Tab-separated table of C-alpha atoms and ligand atoms in Angstrom:
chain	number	residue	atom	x	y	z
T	1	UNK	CA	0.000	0.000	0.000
T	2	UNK	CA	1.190	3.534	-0.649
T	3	UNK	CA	1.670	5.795	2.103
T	4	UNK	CA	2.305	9.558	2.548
T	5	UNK	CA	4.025	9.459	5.512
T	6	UNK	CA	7.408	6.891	6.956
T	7	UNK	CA	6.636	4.448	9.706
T	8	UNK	CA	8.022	5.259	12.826
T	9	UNK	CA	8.580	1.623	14.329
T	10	UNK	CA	9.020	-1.766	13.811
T	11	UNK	CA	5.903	-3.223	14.907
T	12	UNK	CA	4.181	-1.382	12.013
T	13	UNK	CA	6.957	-2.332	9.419
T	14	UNK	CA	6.397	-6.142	10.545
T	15	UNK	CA	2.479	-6.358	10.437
T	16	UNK	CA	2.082	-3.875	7.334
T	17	UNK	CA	5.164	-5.681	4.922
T	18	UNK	CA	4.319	-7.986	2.032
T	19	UNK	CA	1.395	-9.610	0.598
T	20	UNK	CA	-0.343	-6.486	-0.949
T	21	UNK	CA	-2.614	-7.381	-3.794
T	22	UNK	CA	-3.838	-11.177	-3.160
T	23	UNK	CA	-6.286	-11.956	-6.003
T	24	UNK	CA	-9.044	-13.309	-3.729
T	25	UNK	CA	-8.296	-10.299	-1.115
T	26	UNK	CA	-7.459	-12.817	1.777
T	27	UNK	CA	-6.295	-10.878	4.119
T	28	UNK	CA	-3.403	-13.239	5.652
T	29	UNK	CA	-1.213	-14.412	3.083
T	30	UNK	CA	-2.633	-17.932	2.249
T	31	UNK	CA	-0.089	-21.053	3.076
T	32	UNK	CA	0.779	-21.885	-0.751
T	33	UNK	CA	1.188	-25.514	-0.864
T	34	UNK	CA	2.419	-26.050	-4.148
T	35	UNK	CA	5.750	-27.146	-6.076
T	36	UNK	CA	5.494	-25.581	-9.057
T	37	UNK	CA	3.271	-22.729	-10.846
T	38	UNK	CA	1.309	-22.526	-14.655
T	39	UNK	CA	2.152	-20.983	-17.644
T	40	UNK	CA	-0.901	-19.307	-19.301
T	41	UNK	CA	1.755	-19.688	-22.538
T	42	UNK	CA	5.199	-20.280	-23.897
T	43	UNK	CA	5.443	-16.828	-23.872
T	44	UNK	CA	4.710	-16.142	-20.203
T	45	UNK	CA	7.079	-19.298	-19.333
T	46	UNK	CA	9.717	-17.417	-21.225
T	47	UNK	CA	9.117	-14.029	-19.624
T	48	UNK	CA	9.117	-15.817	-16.017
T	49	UNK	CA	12.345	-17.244	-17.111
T	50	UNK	CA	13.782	-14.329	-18.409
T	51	UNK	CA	12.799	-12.585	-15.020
T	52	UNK	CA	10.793	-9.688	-16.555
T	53	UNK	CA	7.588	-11.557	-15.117
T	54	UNK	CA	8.542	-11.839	-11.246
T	55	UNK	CA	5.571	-14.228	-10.542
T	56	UNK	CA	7.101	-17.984	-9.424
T	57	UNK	CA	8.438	-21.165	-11.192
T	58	UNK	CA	9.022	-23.820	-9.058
T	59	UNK	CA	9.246	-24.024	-5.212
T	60	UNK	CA	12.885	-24.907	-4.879
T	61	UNK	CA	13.829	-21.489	-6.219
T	62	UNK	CA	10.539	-19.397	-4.232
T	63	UNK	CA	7.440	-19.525	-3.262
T	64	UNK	CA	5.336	-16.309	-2.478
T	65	UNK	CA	4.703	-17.668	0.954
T	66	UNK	CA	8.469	-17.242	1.682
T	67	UNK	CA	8.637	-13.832	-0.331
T	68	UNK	CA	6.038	-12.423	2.306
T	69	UNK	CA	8.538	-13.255	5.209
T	70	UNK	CA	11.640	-12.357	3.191
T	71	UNK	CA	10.143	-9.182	2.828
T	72	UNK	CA	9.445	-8.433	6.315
T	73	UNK	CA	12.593	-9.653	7.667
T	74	UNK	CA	14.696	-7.586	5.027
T	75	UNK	CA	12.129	-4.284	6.103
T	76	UNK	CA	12.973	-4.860	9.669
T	77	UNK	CA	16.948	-5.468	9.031
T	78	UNK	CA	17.192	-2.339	7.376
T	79	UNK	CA	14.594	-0.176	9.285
T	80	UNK	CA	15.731	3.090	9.347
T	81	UNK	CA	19.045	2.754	8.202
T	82	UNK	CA	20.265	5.186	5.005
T	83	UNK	CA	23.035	4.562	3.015
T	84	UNK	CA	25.923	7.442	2.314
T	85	UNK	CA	24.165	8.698	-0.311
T	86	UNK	CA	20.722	9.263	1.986
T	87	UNK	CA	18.942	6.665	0.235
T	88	UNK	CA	17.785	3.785	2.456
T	89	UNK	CA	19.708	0.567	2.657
T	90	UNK	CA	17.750	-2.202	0.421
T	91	UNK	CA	18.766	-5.245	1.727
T	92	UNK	CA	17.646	-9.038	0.189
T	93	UNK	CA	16.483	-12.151	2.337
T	94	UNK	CA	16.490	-15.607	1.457
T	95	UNK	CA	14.341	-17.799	3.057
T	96	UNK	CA	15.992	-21.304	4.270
T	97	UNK	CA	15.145	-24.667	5.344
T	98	UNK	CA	17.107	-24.108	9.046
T	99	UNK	CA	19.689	-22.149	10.423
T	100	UNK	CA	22.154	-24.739	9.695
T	101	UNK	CA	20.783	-24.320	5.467
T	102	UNK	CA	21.233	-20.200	5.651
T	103	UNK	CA	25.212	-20.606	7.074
T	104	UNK	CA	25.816	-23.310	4.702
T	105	UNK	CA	24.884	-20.916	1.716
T	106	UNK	CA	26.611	-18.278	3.026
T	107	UNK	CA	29.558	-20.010	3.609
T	108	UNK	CA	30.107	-21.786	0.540
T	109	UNK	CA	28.388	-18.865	-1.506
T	110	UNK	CA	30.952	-16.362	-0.508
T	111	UNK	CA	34.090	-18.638	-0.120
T	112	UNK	CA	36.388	-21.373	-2.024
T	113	UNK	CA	38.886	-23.654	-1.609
T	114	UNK	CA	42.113	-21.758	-0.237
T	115	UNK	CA	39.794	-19.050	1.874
T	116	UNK	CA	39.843	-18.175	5.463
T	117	UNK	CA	37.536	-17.524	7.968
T	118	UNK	CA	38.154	-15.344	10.828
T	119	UNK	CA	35.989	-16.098	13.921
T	120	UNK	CA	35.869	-15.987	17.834
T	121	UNK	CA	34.961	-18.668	20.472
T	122	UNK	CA	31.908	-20.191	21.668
T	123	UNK	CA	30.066	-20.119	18.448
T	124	UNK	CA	26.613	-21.623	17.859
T	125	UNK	CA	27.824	-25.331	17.972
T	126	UNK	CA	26.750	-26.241	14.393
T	127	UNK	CA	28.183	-23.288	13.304
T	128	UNK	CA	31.646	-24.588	15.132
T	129	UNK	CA	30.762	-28.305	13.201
T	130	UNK	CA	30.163	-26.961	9.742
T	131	UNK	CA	33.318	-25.266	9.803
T	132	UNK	CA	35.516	-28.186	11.216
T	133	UNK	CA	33.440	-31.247	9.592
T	134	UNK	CA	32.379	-29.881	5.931
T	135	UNK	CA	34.386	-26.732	5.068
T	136	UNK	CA	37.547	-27.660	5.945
T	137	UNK	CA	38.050	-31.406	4.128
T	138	UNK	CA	36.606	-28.484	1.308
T	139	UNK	CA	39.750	-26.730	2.024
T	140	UNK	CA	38.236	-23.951	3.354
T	141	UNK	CA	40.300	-23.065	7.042
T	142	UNK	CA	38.958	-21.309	10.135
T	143	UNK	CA	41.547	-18.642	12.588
T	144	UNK	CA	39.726	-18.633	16.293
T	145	UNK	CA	40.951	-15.819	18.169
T	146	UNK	CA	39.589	-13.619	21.106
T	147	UNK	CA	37.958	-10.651	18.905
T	148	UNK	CA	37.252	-8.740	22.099
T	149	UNK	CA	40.879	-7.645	21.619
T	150	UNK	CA	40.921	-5.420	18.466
T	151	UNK	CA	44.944	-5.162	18.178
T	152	UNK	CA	44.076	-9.332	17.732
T	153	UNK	CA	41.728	-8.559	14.352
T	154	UNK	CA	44.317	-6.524	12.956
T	155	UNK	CA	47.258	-8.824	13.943
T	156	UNK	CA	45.435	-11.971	12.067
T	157	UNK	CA	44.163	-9.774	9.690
T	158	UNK	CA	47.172	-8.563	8.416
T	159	UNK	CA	49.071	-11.886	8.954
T	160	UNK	CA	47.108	-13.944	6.472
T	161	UNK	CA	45.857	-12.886	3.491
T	162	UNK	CA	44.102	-15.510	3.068
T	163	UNK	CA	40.873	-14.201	5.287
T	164	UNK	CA	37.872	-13.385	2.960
T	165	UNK	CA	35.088	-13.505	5.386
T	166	UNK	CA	35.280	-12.364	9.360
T	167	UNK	CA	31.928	-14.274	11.064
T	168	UNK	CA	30.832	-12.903	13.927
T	169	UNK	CA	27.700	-13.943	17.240
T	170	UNK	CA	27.345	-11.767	19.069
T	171	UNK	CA	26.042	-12.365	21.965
T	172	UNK	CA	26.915	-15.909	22.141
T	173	UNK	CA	26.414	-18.947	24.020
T	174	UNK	CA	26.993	-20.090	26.989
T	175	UNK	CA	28.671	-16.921	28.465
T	176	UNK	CA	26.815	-14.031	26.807
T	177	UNK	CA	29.838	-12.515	24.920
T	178	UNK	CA	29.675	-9.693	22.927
T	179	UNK	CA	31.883	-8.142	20.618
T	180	UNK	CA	32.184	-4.622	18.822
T	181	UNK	CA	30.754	-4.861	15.103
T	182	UNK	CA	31.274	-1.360	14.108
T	183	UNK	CA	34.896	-1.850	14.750
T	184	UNK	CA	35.539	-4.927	13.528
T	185	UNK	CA	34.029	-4.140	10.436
T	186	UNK	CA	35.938	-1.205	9.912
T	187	UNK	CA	38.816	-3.237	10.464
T	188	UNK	CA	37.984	-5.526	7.820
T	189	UNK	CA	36.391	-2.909	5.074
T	190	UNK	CA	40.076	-1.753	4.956
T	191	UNK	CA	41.163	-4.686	3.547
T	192	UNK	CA	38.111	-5.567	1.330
T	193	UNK	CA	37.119	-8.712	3.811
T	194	UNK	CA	33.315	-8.929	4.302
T	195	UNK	CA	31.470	-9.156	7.567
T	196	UNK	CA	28.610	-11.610	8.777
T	197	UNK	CA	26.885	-11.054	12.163
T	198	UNK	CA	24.848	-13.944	13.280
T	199	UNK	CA	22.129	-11.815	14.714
T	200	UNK	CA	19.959	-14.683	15.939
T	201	UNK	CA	20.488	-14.608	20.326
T	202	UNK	CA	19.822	-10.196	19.378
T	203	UNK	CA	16.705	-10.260	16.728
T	204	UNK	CA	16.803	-6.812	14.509
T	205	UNK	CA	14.671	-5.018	17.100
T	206	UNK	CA	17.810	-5.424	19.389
T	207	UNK	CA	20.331	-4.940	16.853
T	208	UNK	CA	20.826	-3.811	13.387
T	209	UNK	CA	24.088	-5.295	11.907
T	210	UNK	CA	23.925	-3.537	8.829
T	211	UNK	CA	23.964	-0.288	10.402
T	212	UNK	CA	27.152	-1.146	12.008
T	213	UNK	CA	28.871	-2.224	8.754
T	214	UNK	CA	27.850	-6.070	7.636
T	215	UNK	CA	27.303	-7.287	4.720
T	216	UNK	CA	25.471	-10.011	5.519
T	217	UNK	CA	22.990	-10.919	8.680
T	218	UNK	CA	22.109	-14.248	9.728
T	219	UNK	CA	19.543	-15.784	11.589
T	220	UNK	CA	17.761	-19.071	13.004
T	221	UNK	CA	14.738	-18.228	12.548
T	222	UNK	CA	13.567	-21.094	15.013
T	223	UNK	CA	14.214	-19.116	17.566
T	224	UNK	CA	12.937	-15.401	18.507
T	225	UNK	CA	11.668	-14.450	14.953
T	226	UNK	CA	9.094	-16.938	14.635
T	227	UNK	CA	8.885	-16.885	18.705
T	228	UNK	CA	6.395	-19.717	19.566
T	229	UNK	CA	8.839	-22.726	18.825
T	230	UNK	CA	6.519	-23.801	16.109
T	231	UNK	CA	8.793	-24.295	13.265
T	232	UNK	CA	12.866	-24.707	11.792
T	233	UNK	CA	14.185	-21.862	9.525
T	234	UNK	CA	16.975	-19.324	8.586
T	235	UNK	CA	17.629	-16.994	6.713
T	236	UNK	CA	20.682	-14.913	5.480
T	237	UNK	CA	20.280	-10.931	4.543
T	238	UNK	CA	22.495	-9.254	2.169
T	239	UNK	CA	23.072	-5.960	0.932
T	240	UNK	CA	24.589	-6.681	-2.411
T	241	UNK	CA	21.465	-6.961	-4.028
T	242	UNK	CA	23.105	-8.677	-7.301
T	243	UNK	CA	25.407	-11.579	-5.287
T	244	UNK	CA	21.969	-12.287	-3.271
T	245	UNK	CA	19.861	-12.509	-6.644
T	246	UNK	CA	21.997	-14.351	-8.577
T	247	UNK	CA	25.028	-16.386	-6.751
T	248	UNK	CA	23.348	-16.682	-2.835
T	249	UNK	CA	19.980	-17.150	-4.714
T	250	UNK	CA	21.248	-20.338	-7.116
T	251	UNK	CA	23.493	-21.628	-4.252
T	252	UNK	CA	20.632	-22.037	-1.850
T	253	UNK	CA	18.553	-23.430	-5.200
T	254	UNK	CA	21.332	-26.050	-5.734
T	255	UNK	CA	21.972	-27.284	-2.047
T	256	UNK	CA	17.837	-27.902	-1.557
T	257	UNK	CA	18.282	-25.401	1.388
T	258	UNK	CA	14.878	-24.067	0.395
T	259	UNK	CA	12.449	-23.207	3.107
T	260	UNK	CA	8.856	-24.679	2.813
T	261	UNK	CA	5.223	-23.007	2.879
T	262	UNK	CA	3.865	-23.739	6.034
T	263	UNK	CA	6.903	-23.303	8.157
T	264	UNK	CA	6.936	-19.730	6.422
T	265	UNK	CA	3.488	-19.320	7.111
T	266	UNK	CA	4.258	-20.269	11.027
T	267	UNK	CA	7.600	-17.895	10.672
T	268	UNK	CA	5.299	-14.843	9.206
T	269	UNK	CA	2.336	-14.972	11.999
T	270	UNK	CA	5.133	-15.603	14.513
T	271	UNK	CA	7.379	-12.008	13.342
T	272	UNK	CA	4.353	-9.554	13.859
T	273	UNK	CA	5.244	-9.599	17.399
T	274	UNK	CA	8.110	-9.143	17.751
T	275	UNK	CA	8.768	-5.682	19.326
T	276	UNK	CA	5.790	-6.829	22.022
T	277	UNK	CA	7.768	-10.155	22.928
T	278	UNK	CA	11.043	-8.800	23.039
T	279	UNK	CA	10.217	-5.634	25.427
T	280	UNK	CA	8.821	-8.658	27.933
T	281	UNK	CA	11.425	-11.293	26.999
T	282	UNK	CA	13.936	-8.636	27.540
T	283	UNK	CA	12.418	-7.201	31.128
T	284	UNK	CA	12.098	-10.488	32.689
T	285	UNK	CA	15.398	-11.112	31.462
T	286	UNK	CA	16.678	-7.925	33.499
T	287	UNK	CA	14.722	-8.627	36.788
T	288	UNK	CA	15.829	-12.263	36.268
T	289	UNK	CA	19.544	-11.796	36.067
T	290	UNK	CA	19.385	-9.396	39.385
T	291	UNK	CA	17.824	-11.686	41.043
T	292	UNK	CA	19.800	-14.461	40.373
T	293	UNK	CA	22.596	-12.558	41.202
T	294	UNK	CA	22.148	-11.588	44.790
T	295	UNK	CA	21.412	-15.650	44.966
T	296	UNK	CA	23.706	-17.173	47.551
T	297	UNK	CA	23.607	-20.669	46.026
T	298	UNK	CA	24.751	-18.857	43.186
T	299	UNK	CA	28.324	-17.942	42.427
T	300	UNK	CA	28.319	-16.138	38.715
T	301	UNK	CA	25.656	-14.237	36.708
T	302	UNK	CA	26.443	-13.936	32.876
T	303	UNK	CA	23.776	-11.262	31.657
T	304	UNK	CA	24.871	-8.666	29.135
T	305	UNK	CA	22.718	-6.174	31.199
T	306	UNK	CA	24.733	-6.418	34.232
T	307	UNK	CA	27.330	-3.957	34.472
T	308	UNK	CA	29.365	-6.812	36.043
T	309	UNK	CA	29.827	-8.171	32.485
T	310	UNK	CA	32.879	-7.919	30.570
T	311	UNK	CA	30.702	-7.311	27.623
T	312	UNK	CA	28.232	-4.577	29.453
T	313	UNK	CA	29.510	-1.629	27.224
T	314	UNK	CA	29.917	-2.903	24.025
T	315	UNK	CA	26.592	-4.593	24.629
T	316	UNK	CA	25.039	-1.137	25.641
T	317	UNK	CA	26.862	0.595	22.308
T	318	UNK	CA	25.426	-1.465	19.963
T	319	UNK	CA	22.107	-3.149	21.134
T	320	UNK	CA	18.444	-1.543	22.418
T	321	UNK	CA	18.015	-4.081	25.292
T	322	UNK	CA	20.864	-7.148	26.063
T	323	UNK	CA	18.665	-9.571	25.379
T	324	UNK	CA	16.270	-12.900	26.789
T	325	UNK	CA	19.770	-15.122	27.319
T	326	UNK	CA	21.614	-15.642	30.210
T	327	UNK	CA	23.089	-18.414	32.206
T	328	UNK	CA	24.385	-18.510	35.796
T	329	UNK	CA	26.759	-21.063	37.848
T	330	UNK	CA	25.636	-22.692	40.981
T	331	UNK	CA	28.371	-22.534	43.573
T	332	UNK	CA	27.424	-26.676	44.408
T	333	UNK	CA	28.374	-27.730	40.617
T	334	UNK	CA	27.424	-30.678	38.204
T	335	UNK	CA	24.929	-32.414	40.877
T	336	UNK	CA	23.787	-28.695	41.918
T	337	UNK	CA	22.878	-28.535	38.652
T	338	UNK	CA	21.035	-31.642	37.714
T	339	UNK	CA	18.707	-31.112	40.899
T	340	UNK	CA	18.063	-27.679	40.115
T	341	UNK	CA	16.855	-28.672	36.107
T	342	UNK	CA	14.810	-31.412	38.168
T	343	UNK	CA	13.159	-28.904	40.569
T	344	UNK	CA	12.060	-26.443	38.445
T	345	UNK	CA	8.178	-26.596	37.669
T	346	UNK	CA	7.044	-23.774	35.475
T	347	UNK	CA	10.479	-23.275	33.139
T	348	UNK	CA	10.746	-25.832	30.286
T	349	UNK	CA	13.221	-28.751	30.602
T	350	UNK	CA	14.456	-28.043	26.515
T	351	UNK	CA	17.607	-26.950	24.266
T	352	UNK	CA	16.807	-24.284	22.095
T	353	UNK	CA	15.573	-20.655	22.921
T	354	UNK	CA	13.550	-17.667	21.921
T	355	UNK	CA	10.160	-19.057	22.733
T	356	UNK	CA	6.990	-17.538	25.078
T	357	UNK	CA	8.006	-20.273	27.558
T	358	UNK	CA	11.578	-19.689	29.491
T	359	UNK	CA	13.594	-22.457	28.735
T	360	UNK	CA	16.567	-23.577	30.837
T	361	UNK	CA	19.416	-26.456	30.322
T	362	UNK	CA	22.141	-27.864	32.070
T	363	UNK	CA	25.055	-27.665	29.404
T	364	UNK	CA	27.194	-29.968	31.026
T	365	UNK	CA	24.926	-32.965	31.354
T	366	UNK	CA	22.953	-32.020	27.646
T	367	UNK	CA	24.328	-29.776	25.021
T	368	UNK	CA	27.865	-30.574	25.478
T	369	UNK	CA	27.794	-33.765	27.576
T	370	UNK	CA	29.874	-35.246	24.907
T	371	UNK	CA	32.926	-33.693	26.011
T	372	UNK	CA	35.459	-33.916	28.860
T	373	UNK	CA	35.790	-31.539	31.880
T	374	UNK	CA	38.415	-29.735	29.567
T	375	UNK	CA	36.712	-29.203	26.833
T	376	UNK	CA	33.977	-27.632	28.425
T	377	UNK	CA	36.076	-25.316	30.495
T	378	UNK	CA	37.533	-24.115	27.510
T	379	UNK	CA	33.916	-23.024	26.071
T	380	UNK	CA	33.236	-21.965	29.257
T	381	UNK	CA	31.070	-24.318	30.137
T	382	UNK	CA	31.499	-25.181	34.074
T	383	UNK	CA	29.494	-27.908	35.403
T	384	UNK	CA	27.127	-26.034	37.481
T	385	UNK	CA	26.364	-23.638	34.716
T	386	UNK	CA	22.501	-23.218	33.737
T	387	UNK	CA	20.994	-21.516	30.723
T	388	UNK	CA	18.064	-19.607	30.305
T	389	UNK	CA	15.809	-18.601	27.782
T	390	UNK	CA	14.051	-16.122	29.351
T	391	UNK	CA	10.069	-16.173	28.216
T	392	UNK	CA	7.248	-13.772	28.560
T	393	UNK	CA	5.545	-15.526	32.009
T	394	UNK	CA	4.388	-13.039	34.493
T	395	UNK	CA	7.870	-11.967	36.211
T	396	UNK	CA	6.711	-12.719	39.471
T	397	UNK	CA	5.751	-16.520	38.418
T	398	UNK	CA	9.183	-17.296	37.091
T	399	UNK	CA	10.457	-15.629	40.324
T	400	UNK	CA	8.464	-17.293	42.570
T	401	UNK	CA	9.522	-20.948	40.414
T	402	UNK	CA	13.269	-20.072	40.290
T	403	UNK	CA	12.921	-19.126	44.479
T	404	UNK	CA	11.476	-22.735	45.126
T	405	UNK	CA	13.878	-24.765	43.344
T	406	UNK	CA	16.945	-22.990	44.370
T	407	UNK	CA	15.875	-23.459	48.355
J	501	PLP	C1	19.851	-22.311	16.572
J	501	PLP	C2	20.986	-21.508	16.118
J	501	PLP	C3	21.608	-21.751	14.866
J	501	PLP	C4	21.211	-22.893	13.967
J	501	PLP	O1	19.902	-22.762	13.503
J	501	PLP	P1	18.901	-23.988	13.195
J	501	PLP	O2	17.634	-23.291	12.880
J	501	PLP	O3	18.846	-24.868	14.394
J	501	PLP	O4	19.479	-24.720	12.013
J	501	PLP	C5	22.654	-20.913	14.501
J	501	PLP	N1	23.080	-19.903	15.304
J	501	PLP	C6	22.511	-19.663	16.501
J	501	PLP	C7	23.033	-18.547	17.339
J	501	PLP	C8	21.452	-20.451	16.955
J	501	PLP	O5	20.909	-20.204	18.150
């Protein structure tokens, strides 16, 4: 619809974007459960080809009920946001099957054989596995370093000029680390090395990557943009219109990492919320965390929020709220742990996050109970450490629950 006037917020950018002009004036875009679309005639199959006709071909390579949430994710990635010239940013979304799908087209999309990666710790975990288990038998190498420390970018920057991609999460698991994106891009744009910013644990409500110099913005969309834990997805946002078009668009095509109707369908009811959720996600979070951390059973509070972090200021530089994630270390350890998880009786039992219900898990006997003591101290993963997904309960519920089972 054309309007005389700019939106002012999010929350009308996500429930007013896409599906304009539906021929049988539903009024939700329909859930369209087909593989592949009719010609009216060889010319019309030609013109769809050719592009000049933008209406669908075949589900692999779109489907208008992943345009509609493409669209709105794109609008609220580059909400507000101008480019040098005063225009504002345009910015392209492709739709995935899963998180796992939208990293595996960026990655191999924007990299070959003989490319580097530059990335920090405690990344997403199949992040950490695509890297080691499919990209690098592809000869594709990943550099770890602490990117907290800037002189570290430049150091490893410089060193190998081999880098063609710097991936940052930020925050990340377990610990709630955060680091600077405006600076590390800036770093990198100097040497013609692109940026991506998973912005999944942050949502673009949070945080706007792209206004901080990425070229590309990731996301689960599993977790807080479709918000009720109803479906798998991802997506990857660029601002090179062309690359996302043409090379992102046909790598996606060509790996099957398509998304499909219905879990767009879930994805696009799911995103008109999302300023509502996040403002509650985000104050129980807060009240949460200080809670938690005048606990005596309870030795460590990681919450971006608190200005005991390590990450409080960059956190407070670059995002509106610090976010529904935090974990927290009971003093008692591993069997600390486990009884808390088992006492608990209105937070979820569940991996995952970014759903109405807080969800909490034990890393140490779930997520990474696979590895040693070590291992898991080097990811920061102690064994009394608990994660939380903060959800929207009424504060004083989740208060009250977290009270009981820590007594
Ligand atoms: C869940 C998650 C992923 C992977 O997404 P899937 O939808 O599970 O494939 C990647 N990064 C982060 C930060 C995640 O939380």
């Amino acid at each position: 619809m054309k309007r005389s006037f700019p939106l002012t917020g999010i929350s009308s950018v996500a429930v007013h974007t896409g599906h304009d002009h539906h021929p049988d004036h539903a009024h939700i875009t329909p859930i369209y459960a087909t593989s592949t679309f009719t010609f009216d005639s060889a010319e019309e199959g030609m013109a769809r080809f050719a592009g000049s006709d933008k209406s669908k071909i075949y589900s692999r390579w779109g489907n208008p009920s992943f345009t509609v949430a493409e669209e709105i994710i794109a609008a609220l990635e580059s909400f507000g946001i101008a480019n040098d010239d005063d225009t504002p940013l345009e910015l392209k979304a492709l739709l995935h099957a899963s998180g796992q799908g939208a990293m595996t087209t960026l990655f191999l999309s924007t990299l070959q054989s003989g490319d580097t990666i530059l990335t920090h710790y405690s990344l997403y975990g199949g992040t950490q596995e695509l890297m080691q288990k499919i990209l690098q038998p592809a000869g594709i190498k990943t550099t770890i370093i602490d990117m907290r420390d800037l002189n570290k970018v430049r150091e490893a920057i410089l060193a190998d000029p081999s880098i063609r991609l710097v991936h940052l999460e930020t925050p990340s698991n377990p610990t709630i680390r955060c680091v600077d994106i405006e600076a590390i891009a800036q770093i990198a744009r100097e040497k013609n090395i692109k940026v991506s910013v998973d912005n999944t644990f942050a949502t673009p409500y949070l945080q706007q990557p792209f206004l901080h110099g990425a070229d590309f913005v990731f996301h689960s969309t599993t977790k807080f943009l479709n918000g009720h834990g109803t479906a798998i997805g991802g997506v990857l946002i660029g601002k090179d219109i062309e690359f996302m078009k043409t090379r992102a668009w046909k790598w996606h095509a060509l790996l099957g990492a398509n998304s499909n109707p219905f879990d767009a369908f879930l994805l696009t009811q799911g995103i008109k919320t999302l300023e509502l959720r996040m403002e509650r996600h985000c104050h129980n979070a807060m009240e949460v965390a200080s809670y938690l951390y005048q606990h005596p059973a309870i030795s460590q509070v990681n919450y971006n929020g608190l200005p005991s972090h390590p990450d409080f200021a960059v956190s407070a530089k670059q995002m509106k709220h610090p976010g529904a994630l935090l974990s927290f270390e009971l003093k008692e350890g591993m069997e600390a742990g486990k009884k808390f998880i088992n006492q608990v009786q209105l937070c979820t039992r569940a991996v995952s996050l970014g759903t109405l219900d807080t969800l909490i898990s034990h890393p140490a006997s779930m997520s990474h109970f696979g590895l040693t003591s070590e291992e898991r101290k080097a990811y920061g993963i102690t064994d009394g450490l608990i994660r939380m997904s903060v959800g929207i309960e009424n504060l004083a519920d989740l208060l009250t629950d977290l009270e009981q089972a820590l007594a």
